[in-house]
Coordinates of C-alpha atoms in Angstrom, one line a residue:
M137 CA -19.2 15.4 57.2
S138 CA -16.9 15.2 60.6
N139 CA -19.0 15.9 63.7
T140 CA -16.5 18.0 64.7
H141 CA -17.8 20.5 62.3
L142 CA -21.8 20.1 63.6
T143 CA -23.9 21.3 65.6
D144 CA -26.7 19.6 68.1
I145 CA -29.5 20.8 66.0
R146 CA -30.9 18.5 63.7
F147 CA -32.7 19.5 60.3
D148 CA -35.7 18.0 61.5
Q149 CA -35.9 20.1 64.5
L150 CA -36.5 23.0 62.0
P151 CA -40.0 23.9 60.7
L152 CA -39.0 22.6 57.3
A153 CA -41.0 21.4 54.8
Q154 CA -41.1 16.9 54.7
P155 CA -39.7 16.9 51.3
V156 CA -37.0 19.1 52.0
L157 CA -36.3 16.6 55.4
D158 CA -36.8 13.8 53.2
G159 CA -34.3 14.6 50.5
L160 CA -31.6 15.5 53.8
A161 CA -32.4 12.0 55.2
R162 CA -32.0 10.5 52.2
N163 CA -28.3 11.9 51.6
G164 CA -27.4 11.1 55.1
I165 CA -27.5 14.9 56.3
S166 CA -28.9 15.3 59.8
H167 CA -27.3 18.0 61.9
C168 CA -26.3 21.6 61.0
T169 CA -23.2 23.5 60.8
P170 CA -23.0 26.3 62.6
I171 CA -23.8 28.7 59.3
Q172 CA -26.8 26.8 58.7
A173 CA -28.4 26.7 61.9
E174 CA -28.6 30.4 62.4
A175 CA -29.0 31.4 59.0
L176 CA -32.0 28.9 58.5
E177 CA -33.5 30.4 61.4
K178 CA -33.8 33.7 60.3
L179 CA -34.8 32.5 56.5
L180 CA -37.4 30.0 57.9
A181 CA -38.8 33.1 59.8
G182 CA -39.3 34.6 56.6
H183 CA -36.2 37.2 57.0
D184 CA -33.4 38.2 54.2
V185 CA -30.1 37.0 55.3
A186 CA -26.4 38.4 54.7
G187 CA -24.3 35.5 55.9
Q188 CA -20.8 35.2 56.6
A189 CA -18.9 32.6 57.2
Q190 CA -15.3 30.4 56.6
T191 CA -15.1 28.5 53.5
G192 CA -16.1 25.1 53.5
T193 CA -19.0 25.5 56.3
G194 CA -22.3 24.7 54.6
K195 CA -23.4 27.9 53.2
T196 CA -24.4 26.3 50.2
L197 CA -26.4 24.0 51.6
A198 CA -27.9 26.5 54.1
F199 CA -29.5 28.7 51.2
L200 CA -30.3 25.7 48.8
T201 CA -32.7 24.5 52.1
A202 CA -34.1 27.7 52.1
V203 CA -34.5 28.2 48.8
F204 CA -36.7 24.8 48.3
H205 CA -38.4 25.3 51.5
R206 CA -39.6 28.8 50.3
L207 CA -40.7 27.4 47.2
L208 CA -42.6 24.3 48.8
T209 CA -44.6 26.7 51.0
K210 CA -45.3 29.9 48.7
P211 CA -47.5 29.0 46.3
A212 CA -46.5 30.0 43.0
N213 CA -48.0 32.9 41.1
P214 CA -50.9 31.6 39.0
N215 CA -50.1 33.7 35.9
R216 CA -46.4 32.6 36.2
K217 CA -45.2 32.0 32.5
T218 CA -43.3 28.7 31.4
N219 CA -40.1 30.8 31.0
Q220 CA -39.9 32.3 34.5
P221 CA -37.9 30.8 37.1
R222 CA -39.5 31.1 40.7
A223 CA -35.9 30.8 42.4
L224 CA -32.2 32.6 40.8
I225 CA -28.9 31.5 42.3
M226 CA -25.9 33.7 41.0
A227 CA -22.3 32.6 41.4
P228 CA -19.2 34.1 40.3
T229 CA -17.3 31.2 38.5
R230 CA -18.5 28.3 36.3
E231 CA -17.5 25.9 38.8
L232 CA -19.3 27.0 41.6
A233 CA -22.5 27.4 39.4
V234 CA -22.0 23.6 38.4
Q235 CA -21.1 22.9 42.3
I236 CA -24.8 24.6 43.2
E237 CA -26.3 22.7 40.7
K238 CA -24.7 19.4 42.1
D239 CA -25.7 20.2 45.0
A240 CA -29.0 21.4 44.4
K241 CA -29.7 18.1 42.5
L242 CA -29.2 16.1 46.2
L243 CA -32.7 18.1 47.0
A244 CA -34.7 18.1 44.2
E245 CA -35.7 14.9 43.5
S246 CA -37.8 14.5 46.8
C247 CA -39.2 18.5 46.1
G248 CA -40.0 17.9 42.4
F249 CA -38.7 20.6 41.3
S250 CA -36.3 21.6 38.0
I251 CA -33.4 23.1 37.9
G252 CA -31.3 24.9 35.4
C253 CA -27.3 25.8 35.2
V254 CA -26.3 28.5 32.8
Y255 CA -22.5 29.6 32.2
G256 CA -20.1 30.3 29.5
G257 CA -18.0 29.0 27.4
T258 CA -19.9 25.8 26.5
A259 CA -23.2 24.5 25.6
Y260 CA -24.9 27.6 24.2
R261 CA -27.6 26.6 22.1
Q262 CA -28.6 23.8 24.6
Q263 CA -28.4 26.3 27.8
M264 CA -30.3 28.8 26.1
E265 CA -33.2 25.8 24.8
M266 CA -33.6 24.8 28.4
V267 CA -34.0 28.6 29.8
S268 CA -36.3 29.1 27.2
Q269 CA -38.6 25.9 28.1
G270 CA -38.4 26.8 31.6
V271 CA -36.9 25.8 34.7
D272 CA -37.8 26.2 38.6
I273 CA -34.6 27.1 40.1
L274 CA -32.2 28.9 37.4
I275 CA -28.3 28.9 38.7
G276 CA -25.8 30.6 36.6
T277 CA -23.1 33.1 36.3
T278 CA -23.7 36.4 35.5
G279 CA -22.4 36.9 31.4
R280 CA -24.8 34.4 30.6
L281 CA -28.1 35.1 32.3
I282 CA -27.7 38.4 30.9
D283 CA -27.0 37.5 27.2
Y284 CA -30.4 34.6 27.6
L285 CA -32.3 37.7 29.8
K286 CA -31.6 40.3 27.0
Q287 CA -32.6 37.4 24.3
R288 CA -35.5 37.4 26.2
C289 CA -35.2 33.5 26.7
F290 CA -36.8 34.3 30.2
D291 CA -37.7 37.1 32.7
L292 CA -37.3 37.5 36.6
R293 CA -40.7 38.4 37.3
A294 CA -42.0 35.7 39.4
V295 CA -38.7 35.1 41.2
D296 CA -40.1 34.1 44.8
A297 CA -36.1 33.3 46.2
L298 CA -33.0 35.3 45.0
V299 CA -29.2 33.9 45.9
L300 CA -26.0 36.1 45.8
D301 CA -23.0 33.7 46.5
E302 CA -19.6 34.5 47.0
A303 CA -20.6 38.4 46.5
D304 CA -16.9 38.9 47.9
R305 CA -15.6 37.2 44.6
M306 CA -18.6 39.1 42.4
F307 CA -16.7 42.5 43.3
D308 CA -13.2 41.0 43.0
L309 CA -14.0 40.0 39.3
G310 CA -15.7 43.2 38.3
F311 CA -19.3 41.4 37.7
I312 CA -21.1 43.9 40.3
K313 CA -22.8 46.0 37.4
D314 CA -24.5 42.6 36.4
V315 CA -25.3 41.8 39.1
R316 CA -27.6 44.5 39.9
F317 CA -28.6 44.4 36.5
M318 CA -30.2 41.1 37.4
I319 CA -31.5 42.0 40.6
R320 CA -33.1 45.1 39.4
R321 CA -35.3 43.0 37.0
C322 CA -36.6 40.7 39.8
P323 CA -39.3 41.6 41.8
A324 CA -38.9 44.3 44.7
P325 CA -37.2 43.1 48.0
E326 CA -40.1 42.8 50.0
K327 CA -41.6 40.2 47.4
R328 CA -39.0 37.9 47.8
L329 CA -37.0 36.1 50.2
S330 CA -32.8 37.3 49.7
M331 CA -29.9 35.5 50.9
L332 CA -26.4 37.0 50.7
F333 CA -23.6 34.9 51.4
S334 CA -19.7 35.8 51.3
A335 CA -16.3 34.6 53.0
T336 CA -16.3 38.6 54.1
L337 CA -18.8 41.1 54.8
S338 CA -17.0 44.0 53.8
Y339 CA -18.6 47.5 53.8
R340 CA -19.3 47.1 49.9
V341 CA -21.0 43.9 50.2
N342 CA -23.1 45.0 53.0
E343 CA -24.1 48.2 51.1
L344 CA -25.3 45.6 48.0
A345 CA -27.4 43.8 51.1
Y346 CA -28.7 47.1 52.4
E347 CA -29.9 48.5 48.7
H348 CA -31.2 45.3 47.4
M349 CA -32.4 43.5 50.0
N350 CA -35.4 43.9 52.7
N351 CA -33.6 44.8 55.7
P352 CA -31.5 41.4 55.9
Q353 CA -30.2 39.7 59.2
Q354 CA -26.7 39.8 59.5
V355 CA -25.6 35.9 60.6
T356 CA -21.7 35.9 61.2
I357 CA -19.9 33.0 62.0
E358 CA -16.2 33.5 63.2
S359 CA -13.3 31.2 63.8
T360 CA -10.3 31.3 65.8
K361 CA -8.3 31.2 62.8
K362 CA -8.3 32.9 59.0
T363 CA -7.6 29.9 57.7
A364 CA -9.1 26.2 58.8
N365 CA -8.7 25.1 62.3
R366 CA -7.4 21.8 61.2
V367 CA -4.9 22.8 58.6
E368 CA -1.2 22.1 59.5
E369 CA 0.7 25.4 57.9
S370 CA 4.3 25.2 57.0
L371 CA 6.8 27.2 54.7
F372 CA 9.8 26.6 53.2
H373 CA 12.7 29.2 51.7
P374 CA 13.7 27.7 48.5
A375 CA 15.6 29.0 45.4
N376 CA 13.7 29.4 42.1
S377 CA 16.0 26.7 40.7
E378 CA 14.9 24.3 43.8
K379 CA 11.3 24.7 43.6
I380 CA 10.4 21.7 41.5
P381 CA 12.5 19.0 43.0
L382 CA 11.3 20.1 46.6
L383 CA 7.7 19.5 44.7
L384 CA 8.3 16.6 43.3
G385 CA 10.7 15.2 46.8
L386 CA 7.5 16.5 48.7
V387 CA 4.8 14.8 46.7
N388 CA 7.1 11.6 46.8
Q389 CA 7.9 11.8 50.8
L390 CA 3.8 12.7 51.7
K391 CA 1.9 10.5 48.6
P392 CA -1.0 12.8 48.5
E393 CA -4.5 11.2 47.9
R394 CA -5.5 14.4 46.3
A395 CA -3.5 17.6 46.1
M396 CA -3.9 21.0 44.7
V397 CA -0.7 22.9 43.7
F398 CA -1.3 26.8 42.9
V399 CA 0.5 28.9 40.6
N400 CA 0.0 32.7 40.1
T401 CA 0.6 32.4 36.2
K402 CA -0.4 30.4 33.4
H403 CA 3.2 30.0 32.5
A404 CA 4.0 28.3 35.5
A405 CA 1.3 26.1 35.6
D406 CA 2.2 24.7 32.0
R407 CA 5.7 24.3 33.5
V408 CA 4.4 22.6 36.7
C409 CA 2.1 20.2 35.5
G410 CA 4.5 19.5 32.6
Y411 CA 6.8 18.2 35.4
L412 CA 4.5 16.5 37.2
L413 CA 3.9 14.6 33.8
G414 CA 7.1 14.1 33.0
N415 CA 7.9 12.4 36.3
G416 CA 5.1 10.0 36.3
L417 CA 2.3 11.5 38.2
K418 CA -1.0 11.7 37.5
A419 CA -1.8 15.4 37.2
G420 CA -4.0 17.7 35.9
L421 CA -4.0 21.7 34.5
L422 CA -7.1 24.1 35.4
S423 CA -6.1 27.6 34.5
G424 CA -8.2 30.0 32.5
D425 CA -7.5 29.3 28.8
V426 CA -8.5 25.7 29.5
P427 CA -12.1 25.2 27.6
Q428 CA -14.9 24.8 29.6
N429 CA -15.6 21.1 28.8
K430 CA -11.8 20.2 29.7
R431 CA -12.3 21.9 33.0
L432 CA -14.9 20.1 33.7
R433 CA -13.8 16.8 33.2
L434 CA -10.6 17.5 34.9
L435 CA -12.8 18.4 37.9
N436 CA -14.8 15.1 37.8
E437 CA -11.5 13.1 37.4
F438 CA -9.8 14.6 40.0
Q439 CA -12.8 14.4 42.6
A440 CA -13.3 10.7 41.8
G441 CA -9.6 10.1 42.4
E442 CA -8.2 9.5 38.9
L443 CA -6.0 12.5 39.2
Q444 CA -3.9 12.9 42.2
L445 CA -2.4 16.6 41.5
L446 CA -4.8 19.2 40.0
V447 CA -2.3 22.2 38.8
A448 CA -4.2 25.8 39.4
T449 CA -3.9 29.5 39.2
D450 CA -6.4 31.7 41.3
V451 CA -9.4 31.1 39.1
A452 CA -9.3 27.9 40.8
A453 CA -9.0 29.1 44.4
R454 CA -12.4 29.9 45.1
G455 CA -15.5 28.1 44.9
L456 CA -14.6 24.7 44.2
H457 CA -15.9 22.5 46.8
I458 CA -13.9 18.9 46.0
D459 CA -14.2 16.6 49.3
G460 CA -10.8 14.6 50.4
V461 CA -8.0 17.6 49.2
T462 CA -5.5 16.7 51.9
H463 CA -2.3 19.1 50.8
V464 CA -2.4 22.2 49.3
F465 CA 1.0 23.5 47.9
N466 CA 1.4 27.1 47.2
Y467 CA 3.7 26.5 44.9
D468 CA 4.0 30.6 44.1
L469 CA 3.6 32.6 47.3
P470 CA -0.1 34.5 46.5
Q471 CA 0.2 38.1 45.5
D472 CA -2.8 38.9 47.4
S473 CA -3.1 38.1 50.8
E474 CA -7.1 37.0 51.2
D475 CA -6.1 34.6 48.3
Y476 CA -3.7 32.5 50.6
V477 CA -6.7 32.1 53.0
H478 CA -8.7 31.1 50.1
R479 CA -5.9 28.5 48.8
V480 CA -5.5 26.8 52.0
G481 CA -9.0 26.9 52.1
R482 CA -9.6 23.7 49.5
T483 CA -8.4 21.5 51.7
A484 CA -9.7 20.8 56.0
R485 CA -13.4 21.0 54.5
A486 CA -16.5 20.2 56.5
G487 CA -14.2 19.5 59.6
A488 CA -11.6 17.3 58.1
S489 CA -8.0 17.6 58.7
G490 CA -5.2 18.9 56.1
E491 CA -1.8 20.1 55.1
A492 CA -0.8 23.7 53.6
I493 CA 2.8 23.8 52.2
S494 CA 3.7 26.9 50.9
F495 CA 7.2 28.1 48.5
A496 CA 8.8 31.6 49.5
C497 CA 10.7 31.8 46.3
E498 CA 13.3 34.2 45.2
D499 CA 10.5 35.8 43.3
Y500 CA 7.6 35.8 46.0
A501 CA 9.1 35.6 49.4
Y502 CA 8.3 39.5 49.5
Y503 CA 4.6 38.8 50.2
L504 CA 5.0 36.6 52.9
P505 CA 5.1 39.2 55.7
D506 CA 1.5 40.8 54.4
I507 CA 0.3 37.3 54.6
E508 CA 1.5 36.3 58.0
T509 CA 0.1 39.8 59.2
F510 CA -3.3 39.4 57.5
I511 CA -3.6 35.5 59.1
E512 CA -2.2 36.9 62.4
R513 CA 0.9 34.9 63.0
S514 CA 4.3 33.4 61.5
L515 CA 4.2 30.3 59.7
E516 CA 6.3 27.4 60.7
T517 CA 9.9 27.4 58.8
R518 CA 10.8 23.8 57.7
A519 CA 14.4 23.1 56.5
I520 CA 15.0 21.5 52.7
S521 CA 17.1 19.0 54.3
D522 CA 14.4 17.4 55.9
V523 CA 13.3 16.5 52.4
E524 CA 14.4 13.6 50.3
L525 CA 15.0 15.4 46.9
P526 CA 14.7 13.3 43.6
Q527 CA 18.0 12.1 42.3
E528 CA 17.1 12.5 38.9
I529 CA 14.2 14.4 37.5
K530 CA 12.8 13.9 33.9
P531 CA 11.9 16.9 31.2
A532 CA 8.8 18.4 31.5
Q533 CA 6.3 16.9 29.2
R534 CA 4.6 19.3 26.9
I535 CA 1.3 20.0 27.6
A536 CA -1.3 20.1 24.6
K537 CA -3.5 23.2 23.2
K538 CA -6.4 22.9 21.6
P539 CA -7.2 25.1 18.8
A540 CA -9.6 27.5 19.5
H541 CA -13.3 26.2 17.4
N542 CA -14.6 27.7 14.4
A543 CA -17.9 29.3 16.1
R544 CA -16.0 31.1 19.4
N545 CA -13.0 33.1 19.0
R546 CA -10.5 32.6 21.8
S547 CA -12.2 35.4 23.8
G548 CA -15.3 32.6 23.8
S549 CA -17.6 35.2 21.6
R550 CA -20.1 34.3 18.9
P551 CA -20.6 35.4 15.7
N552 CA -23.3 38.1 15.3
S553 CA -25.7 38.3 12.2
A554 CA -23.4 40.2 10.2
G555 CA -21.0 37.5 10.7
Q556 CA -18.3 39.6 13.1
R557 CA -17.3 38.6 16.5
S558 CA -18.5 40.4 19.3
P559 CA -17.2 40.5 23.0
R560 CA -18.7 38.1 25.6
R561 CA -20.0 40.5 28.4
S562 CA -18.0 38.6 31.2
P563 CA -15.3 36.9 30.1
K564 CA -14.6 35.5 33.6
S565 CA -18.4 34.2 33.9

């Protein structure tokens, strides 16, 4: 983590339980980011917190540190049953839930707590057995959490700490009724420590906080830019037929170590990834119809450096915490101005620098004025003639599609006792 992104406040200056400090030190984490310093000051004093900060500023570690400290310093209910978690962390997407679990394991070894993560699309029986046997900290997406809750695999009456991550995204994806369903089955607000974190504390997010939290304290970390401060942003105006040559030319010229390419549709994702693969580049495809096991494998390969490029629809624009993304290419300009900020936020995380390059083509240039109004500045325009385009472009490689498994249809539903398919509650969870 770059020092330019840290405060002078050290974690060992805070009244944290020693096992938490040991876990942080073991992973080389010494100083707080601004959101960590301000949120923990209030959380360690026992106040609920509604926090807002730019993506990539350390919100996850802030709430995980508070959760582990809470469980270590507050005695568990002596009547607590095995299948009653002490902490519940809800996330809007599978990828974010998995990332939170990964970060939580950095502290779990020294703190001695068990962690479970549940999400749709894979490992139904294994996850069910895990929550039934009991974990201390339960992380998950709302759809599968509610599924297991209704089957009485666990209950929430012993929850001491509650976290809602990416609250604004919960609204965007239509999961807020599920969130309220879960929260109402937890102990009363004054009997638990509650945390809500969001990229924006909109009116609807604040309403949720004040309805379900105990006098929450707001923590807002302002930035001079809506996008990360160390991102170099620029713009090309290609014709539709120039987009593939321009992307290939930029990749060959810039040689990004790890880059994400954002498109607006699954069809475009297939096409772009196919051309990258067909022209000898190591690329992966991440979109809504990619099976969950394959999604996680692709993310691991991308994080490990086995893939240079990850082509993604906006399903991946939020909640992915991947270190070392040097470049973001907006092959299609997003139709939602906020999605531009979230896409660009995949690079220049935790104080690092990065570059974001956007294409304003014939189909999507109409969204540029709204984006520039939202980020309160004009993007630097570059000439296509400055990029050395490839002399020859090989055909796109066909992206193989795996058929759905017999035990699950394309929507991810499972057969009921009558052998019929029932729809999954939250198909994107």
